Amino acid sequence: MARLGALLMLASAAAYLLASPAFVAPPRSSGLPEIDVRVAAATAAGLAPLSLEQPAGAYDSVVAMLQSWLVGGTVLTVIFAAAIIAAAANPLTKRRQEVQNMMKK
């Protein structure tokens, strides 16, 4: 009896799912889309700050960024060059090399 009830329930669920329409057409609308004034106002308010900046401002900021990178790179190059020269001209290192050469002889 329990099997018959389960089988009947399964059959009714399958019939319900298979009998439902597979495609529902969208509601008919007029040819022109409706324009919501609130959405247009919010869009205009959101884009308003972008109209204040002129396109040349972006160019100036890019040029300033590139100049700062060039200056920073030049300063770092000078610092590393000074460190290399100081390491090569280190008198203590030269004395250690002299002592090492004397020990080898």
Short mmCIF file of C-alpha atoms in Angstrom, two decimals:
data_model
loop_
_atom_site.label_atom_id
_atom_site.label_comp_id
_atom_site.label_asym_id
_atom_site.label_seq_id
_atom_site.Cartn_x
_atom_site.Cartn_y
_atom_site.Cartn_z
CA MET A 1 0.00 0.00 0.00
CA ALA A 2 2.85 2.38 0.86
CA ARG A 3 4.50 1.64 -2.48
CA LEU A 4 1.31 2.42 -4.31
CA GLY A 5 1.03 5.78 -2.51
CA ALA A 6 4.65 6.67 -3.26
CA LEU A 7 4.24 5.63 -6.89
CA LEU A 8 1.04 7.64 -7.17
CA MET A 9 2.77 10.69 -5.65
CA LEU A 10 5.74 10.35 -8.03
CA ALA A 11 3.42 10.01 -11.02
CA SER A 12 1.41 13.07 -10.04
CA ALA A 13 4.61 15.14 -9.55
CA ALA A 14 5.89 14.05 -12.98
CA ALA A 15 2.55 14.88 -14.60
CA TYR A 16 2.54 18.30 -12.94
CA LEU A 17 6.06 19.08 -14.16
CA LEU A 18 5.49 17.78 -17.66
CA ALA A 19 2.11 19.50 -18.08
CA SER A 20 3.40 22.97 -17.15
CA PRO A 21 4.27 25.23 -20.08
CA ALA A 22 7.96 25.24 -21.01
CA PHE A 23 7.97 28.75 -22.44
CA VAL A 24 6.11 31.79 -21.24
CA ALA A 25 5.96 34.69 -23.68
CA PRO A 26 6.85 38.12 -22.28
CA PRO A 27 4.03 40.61 -21.89
CA ARG A 28 3.33 42.80 -24.88
CA SER A 29 4.66 46.31 -24.62
CA SER A 30 4.49 49.43 -26.71
CA GLY A 31 7.17 50.09 -29.32
CA LEU A 32 8.95 52.78 -27.29
CA PRO A 33 10.73 52.00 -24.03
CA GLU A 34 9.62 53.92 -20.98
CA ILE A 35 12.17 56.40 -19.65
CA ASP A 36 12.21 56.86 -15.91
CA VAL A 37 13.04 60.45 -15.01
CA ARG A 38 14.53 59.41 -11.68
CA VAL A 39 17.04 57.10 -13.35
CA ALA A 40 18.03 59.82 -15.82
CA ALA A 41 18.48 62.32 -12.97
CA ALA A 42 20.57 59.89 -10.92
CA THR A 43 22.75 59.11 -13.93
CA ALA A 44 23.30 62.80 -14.66
CA ALA A 45 24.13 63.48 -11.00
CA GLY A 46 26.61 60.61 -10.93
CA LEU A 47 28.38 61.72 -14.10
CA ALA A 48 28.47 65.43 -13.20
CA PRO A 49 31.91 65.35 -11.49
CA LEU A 50 33.44 63.89 -14.63
CA SER A 51 32.39 66.91 -16.67
CA LEU A 52 34.35 69.27 -14.39
CA GLU A 53 37.75 67.76 -15.20
CA GLN A 54 39.25 68.76 -18.51
CA PRO A 55 41.03 66.12 -20.62
CA ALA A 56 44.32 68.03 -20.36
CA GLY A 57 44.35 67.39 -16.61
CA ALA A 58 44.89 63.71 -17.22
CA TYR A 59 47.79 64.46 -19.54
CA ASP A 60 49.41 66.74 -16.97
CA SER A 61 49.14 64.14 -14.23
CA VAL A 62 50.66 61.43 -16.44
CA VAL A 63 53.55 63.72 -17.38
CA ALA A 64 54.10 64.59 -13.71
CA MET A 65 54.09 60.90 -12.79
CA LEU A 66 56.65 60.06 -15.49
CA GLN A 67 58.87 62.95 -14.39
CA SER A 68 58.74 61.83 -10.78
CA TRP A 69 59.69 58.28 -11.81
CA LEU A 70 62.63 59.62 -13.83
CA VAL A 71 63.84 61.78 -10.95
CA GLY A 72 63.43 58.91 -8.48
CA GLY A 73 65.28 56.50 -10.78
CA THR A 74 68.11 59.00 -11.24
CA VAL A 75 68.45 59.51 -7.50
CA LEU A 76 68.51 55.76 -6.87
CA THR A 77 71.13 55.30 -9.60
CA VAL A 78 73.35 57.95 -8.01
CA ILE A 79 72.96 56.34 -4.57
CA PHE A 80 73.85 52.87 -5.88
CA ALA A 81 76.80 54.26 -7.84
CA ALA A 82 78.10 55.97 -4.69
CA ALA A 83 77.71 52.74 -2.72
CA ILE A 84 79.61 50.74 -5.37
CA ILE A 85 82.41 53.30 -5.48
CA ALA A 86 82.60 53.31 -1.68
CA ALA A 87 82.73 49.52 -1.62
CA ALA A 88 85.49 49.41 -4.25
CA ALA A 89 87.54 52.11 -2.55
CA ASN A 90 87.21 50.63 0.95
CA PRO A 91 90.71 50.72 2.54
CA LEU A 92 89.89 47.89 4.93
CA THR A 93 88.98 45.58 2.06
CA LYS A 94 92.19 46.54 0.25
CA ARG A 95 94.26 45.76 3.38
CA ARG A 96 92.54 42.37 3.78
CA GLN A 97 93.37 41.53 0.17
CA GLU A 98 97.02 42.54 0.74
CA VAL A 99 97.26 40.34 3.84
CA GLN A 100 95.64 37.44 2.00
CA ASN A 101 98.15 37.79 -0.86
CA MET A 102 101.03 37.92 1.63
CA MET A 103 99.79 34.73 3.33
CA LYS A 104 99.67 32.91 0.01
CA LYS A 105 103.36 33.74 -0.73
#
